[in-house]
JSON list of C-alpha atoms and ligand atoms in Angstrom, two decimals:
[
{"chain": "A", "resi": 1, "resn": "MET", "atom": "CA", "xyz": [0.38, -11.28, -11.43]},
{"chain": "A", "resi": 2, "resn": "GLN", "atom": "CA", "xyz": [1.51, -9.91, -8.16]},
{"chain": "A", "resi": 3, "resn": "ILE", "atom": "CA", "xyz": [1.08, -6.34, -8.51]},
{"chain": "A", "resi": 4, "resn": "VAL", "atom": "CA", "xyz": [3.15, -3.78, -5.49]},
{"chain": "A", "resi": 5, "resn": "PHE", "atom": "CA", "xyz": [1.48, -0.15, -5.01]},
{"chain": "A", "resi": 6, "resn": "ILE", "atom": "CA", "xyz": [3.75, 2.21, -3.84]},
{"chain": "A", "resi": 7, "resn": "GLY", "atom": "CA", "xyz": [2.43, 5.93, -3.38]},
{"chain": "A", "resi": 8, "resn": "PRO", "atom": "CA", "xyz": [2.22, 8.54, -0.33]},
{"chain": "A", "resi": 9, "resn": "PRO", "atom": "CA", "xyz": [-0.82, 8.61, 1.63]},
{"chain": "A", "resi": 10, "resn": "GLY", "atom": "CA", "xyz": [-4.07, 9.99, -0.33]},
{"chain": "A", "resi": 11, "resn": "SER", "atom": "CA", "xyz": [-1.95, 9.01, -3.61]},
{"chain": "A", "resi": 12, "resn": "GLY", "atom": "CA", "xyz": [-5.11, 6.86, -4.98]},
{"chain": "A", "resi": 13, "resn": "LYS", "atom": "CA", "xyz": [-4.03, 3.48, -3.66]},
{"chain": "A", "resi": 14, "resn": "GLY", "atom": "CA", "xyz": [-6.57, 1.95, -2.41]},
{"chain": "A", "resi": 15, "resn": "THR", "atom": "CA", "xyz": [-9.19, 3.69, -5.46]},
{"chain": "A", "resi": 16, "resn": "GLN", "atom": "CA", "xyz": [-7.24, 2.31, -8.20]},
{"chain": "A", "resi": 17, "resn": "CYS", "atom": "CA", "xyz": [-6.49, -1.26, -6.71]},
{"chain": "A", "resi": 18, "resn": "GLU", "atom": "CA", "xyz": [-10.52, -1.20, -6.10]},
{"chain": "A", "resi": 19, "resn": "GLN", "atom": "CA", "xyz": [-11.03, -0.49, -9.67]},
{"chain": "A", "resi": 20, "resn": "LEU", "atom": "CA", "xyz": [-8.05, -2.87, -10.84]},
{"chain": "A", "resi": 21, "resn": "SER", "atom": "CA", "xyz": [-9.13, -5.79, -8.71]},
{"chain": "A", "resi": 22, "resn": "LEU", "atom": "CA", "xyz": [-12.49, -5.62, -10.45]},
{"chain": "A", "resi": 23, "resn": "ARG", "atom": "CA", "xyz": [-10.98, -5.57, -14.14]},
{"chain": "A", "resi": 24, "resn": "TYR", "atom": "CA", "xyz": [-8.55, -8.51, -13.57]},
{"chain": "A", "resi": 25, "resn": "GLY", "atom": "CA", "xyz": [-10.73, -10.22, -11.08]},
{"chain": "A", "resi": 26, "resn": "LEU", "atom": "CA", "xyz": [-7.20, -10.26, -8.42]},
{"chain": "A", "resi": 27, "resn": "PRO", "atom": "CA", "xyz": [-7.93, -9.91, -4.82]},
{"chain": "A", "resi": 28, "resn": "HIS", "atom": "CA", "xyz": [-6.86, -6.68, -2.84]},
{"chain": "A", "resi": 29, "resn": "LEU", "atom": "CA", "xyz": [-4.63, -6.59, -0.51]},
{"chain": "A", "resi": 30, "resn": "SER", "atom": "CA", "xyz": [-4.62, -3.44, 1.81]},
{"chain": "A", "resi": 31, "resn": "THR", "atom": "CA", "xyz": [-2.88, -3.54, 4.91]},
{"chain": "A", "resi": 32, "resn": "GLY", "atom": "CA", "xyz": [-4.21, -0.26, 6.41]},
{"chain": "A", "resi": 33, "resn": "GLU", "atom": "CA", "xyz": [-7.65, -2.06, 6.01]},
{"chain": "A", "resi": 34, "resn": "LEU", "atom": "CA", "xyz": [-6.69, -5.31, 7.32]},
{"chain": "A", "resi": 35, "resn": "LEU", "atom": "CA", "xyz": [-5.06, -3.32, 10.51]},
{"chain": "A", "resi": 36, "resn": "ARG", "atom": "CA", "xyz": [-7.73, -0.98, 10.90]},
{"chain": "A", "resi": 37, "resn": "ARG", "atom": "CA", "xyz": [-10.77, -4.08, 11.05]},
{"chain": "A", "resi": 38, "resn": "THR", "atom": "CA", "xyz": [-8.51, -5.09, 13.87]},
{"chain": "A", "resi": 39, "resn": "LYS", "atom": "CA", "xyz": [-9.06, -1.99, 15.99]},
{"chain": "A", "resi": 40, "resn": "GLY", "atom": "CA", "xyz": [-11.12, -1.97, 19.11]},
{"chain": "A", "resi": 41, "resn": "LYS", "atom": "CA", "xyz": [-12.00, -5.71, 18.86]},
{"chain": "A", "resi": 42, "resn": "SER", "atom": "CA", "xyz": [-9.14, -7.04, 21.29]},
{"chain": "A", "resi": 43, "resn": "PRO", "atom": "CA", "xyz": [-5.94, -5.63, 23.18]},
{"chain": "A", "resi": 44, "resn": "LEU", "atom": "CA", "xyz": [-4.25, -6.08, 20.35]},
{"chain": "A", "resi": 45, "resn": "GLY", "atom": "CA", "xyz": [-6.69, -4.48, 18.36]},
{"chain": "A", "resi": 46, "resn": "ASP", "atom": "CA", "xyz": [-5.84, -1.81, 20.39]},
{"chain": "A", "resi": 47, "resn": "LEU", "atom": "CA", "xyz": [-2.54, -1.75, 20.33]},
{"chain": "A", "resi": 48, "resn": "VAL", "atom": "CA", "xyz": [-2.69, -1.66, 16.43]},
{"chain": "A", "resi": 49, "resn": "ALA", "atom": "CA", "xyz": [-4.90, 1.18, 16.84]},
{"chain": "A", "resi": 50, "resn": "SER", "atom": "CA", "xyz": [-2.60, 3.27, 18.68]},
{"chain": "A", "resi": 51, "resn": "TYR", "atom": "CA", "xyz": [0.05, 3.24, 16.09]},
{"chain": "A", "resi": 52, "resn": "ILE", "atom": "CA", "xyz": [-2.19, 3.75, 13.30]},
{"chain": "A", "resi": 53, "resn": "ASP", "atom": "CA", "xyz": [-4.10, 6.71, 14.98]},
{"chain": "A", "resi": 54, "resn": "ARG", "atom": "CA", "xyz": [-0.67, 8.26, 15.65]},
{"chain": "A", "resi": 55, "resn": "GLY", "atom": "CA", "xyz": [0.11, 7.94, 11.89]},
{"chain": "A", "resi": 56, "resn": "CYS", "atom": "CA", "xyz": [3.09, 5.09, 12.99]},
{"chain": "A", "resi": 57, "resn": "LEU", "atom": "CA", "xyz": [3.48, 2.22, 10.77]},
{"chain": "A", "resi": 58, "resn": "ALA", "atom": "CA", "xyz": [2.66, -0.86, 12.62]},
{"chain": "A", "resi": 59, "resn": "PRO", "atom": "CA", "xyz": [5.10, -3.24, 14.21]},
{"chain": "A", "resi": 60, "resn": "ASP", "atom": "CA", "xyz": [6.11, -6.03, 11.63]},
{"chain": "A", "resi": 61, "resn": "PHE", "atom": "CA", "xyz": [4.96, -8.75, 14.45]},
{"chain": "A", "resi": 62, "resn": "LEU", "atom": "CA", "xyz": [1.73, -7.43, 13.52]},
{"chain": "A", "resi": 63, "resn": "VAL", "atom": "CA", "xyz": [1.36, -6.66, 10.15]},
{"chain": "A", "resi": 64, "resn": "LEU", "atom": "CA", "xyz": [3.57, -9.74, 8.51]},
{"chain": "A", "resi": 65, "resn": "PRO", "atom": "CA", "xyz": [1.58, -12.97, 9.94]},
{"chain": "A", "resi": 66, "resn": "LEU", "atom": "CA", "xyz": [-1.59, -11.00, 8.71]},
{"chain": "A", "resi": 67, "resn": "VAL", "atom": "CA", "xyz": [-0.07, -10.78, 5.09]},
{"chain": "A", "resi": 68, "resn": "MET", "atom": "CA", "xyz": [1.34, -14.17, 5.48]},
{"chain": "A", "resi": 69, "resn": "ARG", "atom": "CA", "xyz": [-2.13, -15.86, 6.46]},
{"chain": "A", "resi": 70, "resn": "LEU", "atom": "CA", "xyz": [-3.85, -14.26, 3.30]},
{"chain": "A", "resi": 71, "resn": "LEU", "atom": "CA", "xyz": [-0.65, -15.29, 0.76]},
{"chain": "A", "resi": 72, "resn": "ASP", "atom": "CA", "xyz": [-1.30, -18.80, 2.07]},
{"chain": "A", "resi": 73, "resn": "GLN", "atom": "CA", "xyz": [-4.98, -18.95, 0.86]},
{"chain": "A", "resi": 74, "resn": "ASP", "atom": "CA", "xyz": [-5.64, -20.47, -2.44]},
{"chain": "A", "resi": 75, "resn": "ASP", "atom": "CA", "xyz": [-7.33, -17.13, -3.73]},
{"chain": "A", "resi": 76, "resn": "PHE", "atom": "CA", "xyz": [-3.97, -15.10, -3.49]},
{"chain": "A", "resi": 77, "resn": "ARG", "atom": "CA", "xyz": [-2.14, -17.53, -5.44]},
{"chain": "A", "resi": 78, "resn": "ALA", "atom": "CA", "xyz": [-2.97, -16.54, -8.75]},
{"chain": "A", "resi": 79, "resn": "GLY", "atom": "CA", "xyz": [-1.94, -13.36, -8.32]},
{"chain": "A", "resi": 80, "resn": "CYS", "atom": "CA", "xyz": [-2.85, -10.28, -5.31]},
{"chain": "A", "resi": 81, "resn": "LEU", "atom": "CA", "xyz": [-2.94, -6.41, -6.18]},
{"chain": "A", "resi": 82, "resn": "PHE", "atom": "CA", "xyz": [-0.43, -5.17, -2.89]},
{"chain": "A", "resi": 83, "resn": "ASP", "atom": "CA", "xyz": [-1.78, -1.90, -1.54]},
{"chain": "A", "resi": 84, "resn": "GLY", "atom": "CA", "xyz": [0.28, -0.43, 1.39]},
{"chain": "A", "resi": 85, "resn": "PHE", "atom": "CA", "xyz": [2.53, -3.54, 1.63]},
{"chain": "A", "resi": 86, "resn": "PRO", "atom": "CA", "xyz": [5.70, -3.41, 1.34]},
{"chain": "A", "resi": 87, "resn": "ARG", "atom": "CA", "xyz": [6.12, -0.16, 3.19]},
{"chain": "A", "resi": 88, "resn": "THR", "atom": "CA", "xyz": [9.58, -0.99, 4.10]},
{"chain": "A", "resi": 89, "resn": "VAL", "atom": "CA", "xyz": [12.54, -2.44, 2.70]},
{"chain": "A", "resi": 90, "resn": "PHE", "atom": "CA", "xyz": [12.74, -5.36, 5.18]},
{"chain": "A", "resi": 91, "resn": "GLN", "atom": "CA", "xyz": [8.92, -5.80, 4.79]},
{"chain": "A", "resi": 92, "resn": "ALA", "atom": "CA", "xyz": [9.80, -5.83, 0.77]},
{"chain": "A", "resi": 93, "resn": "GLU", "atom": "CA", "xyz": [12.76, -8.38, 1.21]},
{"chain": "A", "resi": 94, "resn": "PHE", "atom": "CA", "xyz": [10.08, -10.54, 3.29]},
{"chain": "A", "resi": 95, "resn": "LEU", "atom": "CA", "xyz": [7.37, -10.71, 0.20]},
{"chain": "A", "resi": 96, "resn": "SER", "atom": "CA", "xyz": [10.23, -11.50, -2.05]},
{"chain": "A", "resi": 97, "resn": "HIS", "atom": "CA", "xyz": [11.25, -14.57, 0.28]},
{"chain": "A", "resi": 98, "resn": "HIS", "atom": "CA", "xyz": [7.61, -15.67, 0.50]},
{"chain": "A", "resi": 99, "resn": "LEU", "atom": "CA", "xyz": [6.66, -15.21, -3.28]},
{"chain": "A", "resi": 100, "resn": "GLN", "atom": "CA", "xyz": [9.80, -17.31, -4.55]},
{"chain": "A", "resi": 101, "resn": "GLU", "atom": "CA", "xyz": [8.89, -19.92, -1.82]},
{"chain": "A", "resi": 102, "resn": "MET", "atom": "CA", "xyz": [5.29, -19.97, -3.68]},
{"chain": "A", "resi": 103, "resn": "GLY", "atom": "CA", "xyz": [7.58, -20.33, -6.70]},
{"chain": "A", "resi": 104, "resn": "GLN", "atom": "CA", "xyz": [6.57, -16.86, -7.95]},
{"chain": "A", "resi": 105, "resn": "GLY", "atom": "CA", "xyz": [7.95, -12.88, -7.66]},
{"chain": "A", "resi": 106, "resn": "VAL", "atom": "CA", "xyz": [6.77, -9.34, -7.83]},
{"chain": "A", "resi": 107, "resn": "THR", "atom": "CA", "xyz": [5.50, -9.07, -11.57]},
{"chain": "A", "resi": 108, "resn": "ALA", "atom": "CA", "xyz": [5.32, -5.25, -11.62]},
{"chain": "A", "resi": 109, "resn": "VAL", "atom": "CA", "xyz": [5.43, -2.31, -9.06]},
{"chain": "A", "resi": 110, "resn": "VAL", "atom": "CA", "xyz": [3.00, 1.14, -9.82]},
{"chain": "A", "resi": 111, "resn": "TYR", "atom": "CA", "xyz": [4.30, 3.86, -8.36]},
{"chain": "A", "resi": 112, "resn": "LEU", "atom": "CA", "xyz": [1.70, 6.70, -8.11]},
{"chain": "A", "resi": 113, "resn": "LYS", "atom": "CA", "xyz": [3.56, 9.66, -7.99]},
{"chain": "A", "resi": 114, "resn": "VAL", "atom": "CA", "xyz": [1.74, 13.06, -6.44]},
{"chain": "A", "resi": 115, "resn": "ASP", "atom": "CA", "xyz": [2.76, 16.55, -5.44]},
{"chain": "A", "resi": 116, "resn": "GLU", "atom": "CA", "xyz": [2.87, 16.53, -1.69]},
{"chain": "A", "resi": 117, "resn": "ALA", "atom": "CA", "xyz": [0.58, 19.63, -1.76]},
{"chain": "A", "resi": 118, "resn": "ASP", "atom": "CA", "xyz": [-2.10, 17.83, -3.29]},
{"chain": "A", "resi": 119, "resn": "LEU", "atom": "CA", "xyz": [-1.66, 15.00, -1.12]},
{"chain": "A", "resi": 120, "resn": "VAL", "atom": "CA", "xyz": [-2.43, 17.34, 1.89]},
{"chain": "A", "resi": 121, "resn": "ASP", "atom": "CA", "xyz": [-5.56, 18.73, 0.40]},
{"chain": "A", "resi": 122, "resn": "ARG", "atom": "CA", "xyz": [-6.78, 15.24, -0.49]},
{"chain": "A", "resi": 123, "resn": "LEU", "atom": "CA", "xyz": [-6.33, 13.90, 2.66]},
{"chain": "A", "resi": 124, "resn": "ARG", "atom": "CA", "xyz": [-8.23, 16.81, 4.75]},
{"chain": "A", "resi": 125, "resn": "LYS", "atom": "CA", "xyz": [-11.31, 16.40, 2.28]},
{"chain": "A", "resi": 126, "resn": "ARG", "atom": "CA", "xyz": [-11.01, 12.59, 3.20]},
{"chain": "A", "resi": 127, "resn": "ALA", "atom": "CA", "xyz": [-11.13, 13.50, 6.60]},
{"chain": "A", "resi": 128, "resn": "MET", "atom": "CA", "xyz": [-14.18, 15.25, 6.44]},
{"chain": "A", "resi": 129, "resn": "LEU", "atom": "CA", "xyz": [-15.89, 12.75, 4.19]},
{"chain": "A", "resi": 130, "resn": "GLU", "atom": "CA", "xyz": [-14.61, 9.37, 6.03]},
{"chain": "A", "resi": 131, "resn": "GLY", "atom": "CA", "xyz": [-13.81, 10.53, 9.48]},
{"chain": "A", "resi": 132, "resn": "ARG", "atom": "CA", "xyz": [-10.37, 8.44, 9.22]},
{"chain": "A", "resi": 133, "resn": "ALA", "atom": "CA", "xyz": [-8.56, 9.01, 12.78]},
{"chain": "A", "resi": 134, "resn": "ASP", "atom": "CA", "xyz": [-5.49, 9.23, 11.07]},
{"chain": "A", "resi": 135, "resn": "ASP", "atom": "CA", "xyz": [-6.16, 12.06, 8.68]},
{"chain": "A", "resi": 136, "resn": "HIS", "atom": "CA", "xyz": [-5.68, 14.57, 10.93]},
{"chain": "A", "resi": 137, "resn": "ARG", "atom": "CA", "xyz": [-3.21, 17.31, 10.40]},
{"chain": "A", "resi": 138, "resn": "GLN", "atom": "CA", "xyz": [-0.67, 16.05, 12.74]},
{"chain": "A", "resi": 139, "resn": "GLY", "atom": "CA", "xyz": [-1.52, 12.54, 11.23]},
{"chain": "A", "resi": 140, "resn": "ILE", "atom": "CA", "xyz": [-0.95, 13.70, 7.62]},
{"chain": "A", "resi": 141, "resn": "LEU", "atom": "CA", "xyz": [2.27, 15.28, 8.06]},
{"chain": "A", "resi": 142, "resn": "GLN", "atom": "CA", "xyz": [3.78, 12.35, 10.45]},
{"chain": "A", "resi": 143, "resn": "ARG", "atom": "CA", "xyz": [2.81, 9.92, 7.47]},
{"chain": "A", "resi": 144, "resn": "LEU", "atom": "CA", "xyz": [4.28, 11.91, 4.79]},
{"chain": "A", "resi": 145, "resn": "GLU", "atom": "CA", "xyz": [7.43, 12.15, 6.64]},
{"chain": "A", "resi": 146, "resn": "ILE", "atom": "CA", "xyz": [7.48, 8.11, 7.30]},
{"chain": "A", "resi": 147, "resn": "TYR", "atom": "CA", "xyz": [6.75, 7.41, 3.95]},
{"chain": "A", "resi": 148, "resn": "ARG", "atom": "CA", "xyz": [9.98, 9.78, 3.01]},
{"chain": "A", "resi": 149, "resn": "GLN", "atom": "CA", "xyz": [11.79, 7.99, 5.50]},
{"chain": "A", "resi": 150, "resn": "ARG", "atom": "CA", "xyz": [10.88, 4.49, 5.22]},
{"chain": "A", "resi": 151, "resn": "THR", "atom": "CA", "xyz": [8.77, 3.74, 1.90]},
{"chain": "A", "resi": 152, "resn": "GLU", "atom": "CA", "xyz": [10.92, 5.62, -0.53]},
{"chain": "A", "resi": 153, "resn": "PRO", "atom": "CA", "xyz": [13.96, 3.53, -0.22]},
{"chain": "A", "resi": 154, "resn": "VAL", "atom": "CA", "xyz": [11.48, 0.62, -1.28]},
{"chain": "A", "resi": 155, "resn": "LEU", "atom": "CA", "xyz": [11.05, 2.18, -4.91]},
{"chain": "A", "resi": 156, "resn": "ASP", "atom": "CA", "xyz": [15.27, 1.82, -5.19]},
{"chain": "A", "resi": 157, "resn": "PHE", "atom": "CA", "xyz": [14.75, -1.78, -4.14]},
{"chain": "A", "resi": 158, "resn": "TYR", "atom": "CA", "xyz": [12.48, -2.38, -6.51]},
{"chain": "A", "resi": 159, "resn": "ARG", "atom": "CA", "xyz": [14.03, -0.12, -9.22]},
{"chain": "A", "resi": 160, "resn": "ALA", "atom": "CA", "xyz": [16.96, -2.28, -9.63]},
{"chain": "A", "resi": 161, "resn": "ALA", "atom": "CA", "xyz": [15.00, -4.72, -10.16]},
{"chain": "A", "resi": 162, "resn": "GLY", "atom": "CA", "xyz": [13.55, -2.89, -13.22]},
{"chain": "A", "resi": 163, "resn": "LEU", "atom": "CA", "xyz": [10.22, -3.47, -12.01]},
{"chain": "A", "resi": 164, "resn": "VAL", "atom": "CA", "xyz": [8.80, 0.31, -11.52]},
{"chain": "A", "resi": 165, "resn": "GLU", "atom": "CA", "xyz": [6.05, 2.12, -13.40]},
{"chain": "A", "resi": 166, "resn": "VAL", "atom": "CA", "xyz": [5.74, 5.65, -12.72]},
{"chain": "A", "resi": 167, "resn": "ILE", "atom": "CA", "xyz": [1.96, 6.72, -12.91]},
{"chain": "A", "resi": 168, "resn": "ASP", "atom": "CA", "xyz": [0.95, 10.38, -13.06]},
{"chain": "A", "resi": 169, "resn": "GLY", "atom": "CA", "xyz": [-1.18, 10.50, -9.78]},
{"chain": "A", "resi": 170, "resn": "ALA", "atom": "CA", "xyz": [-2.64, 13.62, -10.09]},
{"chain": "A", "resi": 171, "resn": "LYS", "atom": "CA", "xyz": [-4.88, 13.05, -12.64]},
{"chain": "A", "resi": 172, "resn": "SER", "atom": "CA", "xyz": [-8.42, 11.89, -12.54]},
{"chain": "A", "resi": 173, "resn": "PRO", "atom": "CA", "xyz": [-9.09, 8.38, -11.27]},
{"chain": "A", "resi": 174, "resn": "ASN", "atom": "CA", "xyz": [-10.17, 7.13, -14.72]},
{"chain": "A", "resi": 175, "resn": "ASP", "atom": "CA", "xyz": [-7.34, 8.47, -16.10]},
{"chain": "A", "resi": 176, "resn": "VAL", "atom": "CA", "xyz": [-4.96, 6.95, -13.79]},
{"chain": "A", "resi": 177, "resn": "HIS", "atom": "CA", "xyz": [-6.65, 3.59, -14.21]},
{"chain": "A", "resi": 178, "resn": "ALA", "atom": "CA", "xyz": [-6.17, 4.14, -17.78]},
{"chain": "A", "resi": 179, "resn": "GLN", "atom": "CA", "xyz": [-2.49, 4.55, -17.47]},
{"chain": "A", "resi": 180, "resn": "ILE", "atom": "CA", "xyz": [-1.89, 1.51, -15.37]},
{"chain": "A", "resi": 181, "resn": "VAL", "atom": "CA", "xyz": [-3.76, -0.64, -17.63]},
{"chain": "A", "resi": 182, "resn": "ASP", "atom": "CA", "xyz": [-1.31, 0.63, -20.33]},
{"chain": "A", "resi": 183, "resn": "CYS", "atom": "CA", "xyz": [1.75, 0.07, -18.48]},
{"chain": "A", "resi": 184, "resn": "LEU", "atom": "CA", "xyz": [0.60, -3.10, -17.39]},
{"chain": "A", "resi": 185, "resn": "ALA", "atom": "CA", "xyz": [-0.20, -4.37, -21.09]},
{"chain": "A", "resi": 186, "resn": "SER", "atom": "CA", "xyz": [3.14, -3.42, -22.47]},
{"chain": "A", "resi": 187, "resn": "ARG", "atom": "CA", "xyz": [4.94, -5.32, -19.95]},
{"chain": "A", "resi": 188, "resn": "GLY", "atom": "CA", "xyz": [2.86, -8.54, -21.00]},
{"chain": "A", "resi": 189, "resn": "SER", "atom": "CA", "xyz": [0.98, -8.78, -17.57]},
{"chain": "B", "resi": 201, "resn": "ADP", "atom": "P1", "xyz": [-2.37, 5.61, 4.06]},
{"chain": "B", "resi": 201, "resn": "ADP", "atom": "O1", "xyz": [-1.92, 5.22, 2.81]},
{"chain": "B", "resi": 201, "resn": "ADP", "atom": "O2", "xyz": [-3.25, 7.02, 3.25]},
{"chain": "B", "resi": 201, "resn": "ADP", "atom": "O3", "xyz": [-1.51, 6.22, 4.87]},
{"chain": "B", "resi": 201, "resn": "ADP", "atom": "P2", "xyz": [-3.14, 2.94, 4.88]},
{"chain": "B", "resi": 201, "resn": "ADP", "atom": "O4", "xyz": [-4.56, 2.68, 4.90]},
{"chain": "B", "resi": 201, "resn": "ADP", "atom": "O5", "xyz": [-2.55, 2.17, 3.48]},
{"chain": "B", "resi": 201, "resn": "ADP", "atom": "O6", "xyz": [-3.34, 4.70, 4.24]},
{"chain": "B", "resi": 201, "resn": "ADP", "atom": "O7", "xyz": [-2.79, 2.62, 6.03]},
{"chain": "B", "resi": 201, "resn": "ADP", "atom": "C1", "xyz": [-2.96, 3.34, 7.25]},
{"chain": "B", "resi": 201, "resn": "ADP", "atom": "C2", "xyz": [-1.82, 3.14, 8.43]},
{"chain": "B", "resi": 201, "resn": "ADP", "atom": "O8", "xyz": [-1.95, 1.63, 8.53]},
{"chain": "B", "resi": 201, "resn": "ADP", "atom": "C3", "xyz": [-0.67, 3.29, 8.31]},
{"chain": "B", "resi": 201, "resn": "ADP", "atom": "O9", "xyz": [-0.02, 4.55, 8.49]},
{"chain": "B", "resi": 201, "resn": "ADP", "atom": "C4", "xyz": [-0.03, 2.60, 9.45]},
{"chain": "B", "resi": 201, "resn": "ADP", "atom": "O10", "xyz": [-0.09, 3.13, 10.46]},
{"chain": "B", "resi": 201, "resn": "ADP", "atom": "C5", "xyz": [-0.42, 1.37, 8.68]},
{"chain": "B", "resi": 201, "resn": "ADP", "atom": "N1", "xyz": [-0.19, 0.19, 8.13]},
{"chain": "B", "resi": 201, "resn": "ADP", "atom": "C6", "xyz": [-0.52, 0.14, 6.94]},
{"chain": "B", "resi": 201, "resn": "ADP", "atom": "N2", "xyz": [0.07, -0.80, 6.12]},
{"chain": "B", "resi": 201, "resn": "ADP", "atom": "C7", "xyz": [1.42, -1.24, 6.85]},
{"chain": "B", "resi": 201, "resn": "ADP", "atom": "C8", "xyz": [2.75, -1.73, 6.85]},
{"chain": "B", "resi": 201, "resn": "ADP", "atom": "N3", "xyz": [2.84, -2.69, 5.44]},
{"chain": "B", "resi": 201, "resn": "ADP", "atom": "N4", "xyz": [3.10, -1.68, 7.92]},
{"chain": "B", "resi": 201, "resn": "ADP", "atom": "C9", "xyz": [3.06, -1.00, 9.09]},
{"chain": "B", "resi": 201, "resn": "ADP", "atom": "N5", "xyz": [2.24, -0.69, 9.21]},
{"chain": "B", "resi": 201, "resn": "ADP", "atom": "C10", "xyz": [1.31, -0.35, 8.24]}
]
């Protein structure tokens, strides 16, 4: 079961993937988390930080090898919860191609829908709690803009394949979890 999570920054992808990873016993692949871990550890890590902290997408030559290396591990063969990847149509095409080579494909796409006003509020709170360097005002607006321009078209890419499940991400985390589980069950996943 290869499940892709799409939603704007602050829509709760990370929280949901953590819970679902426990429920289904599938690994959670967060490209944001992977990239943050490389920060400050090497010149390449510093380059990554310069993108993340400004709220820009990291370049594919940094992101794609990280994803590929994980997908080729045995733990990921049975399935994976993709959080924050793919974020562009190019990345979506890349993922389809890579999964196809493994004799697999994307099973479903969970779209976490949340209003923009709610997102800004959530991200400001997260900035206070977790101190993430990209949760400052300019970083938030920049990430929302990139989401609209680069990531929303990924939804159309998957809609064309009938894979998208729309979830009301404004509800409580438990409620959102239940909605996702129901949708996946009704798809036979
Ligand atoms: P959020 O969804 O709140 O923006 P993430 O942890 O998913 O948080 O991502 C944080 C940052 O990591 C992004 O703003 C971007 O700079 C980088 N990033 C994460 N995933 C990708 C990706 N697939 N491609 C390029 N950059 C990425």
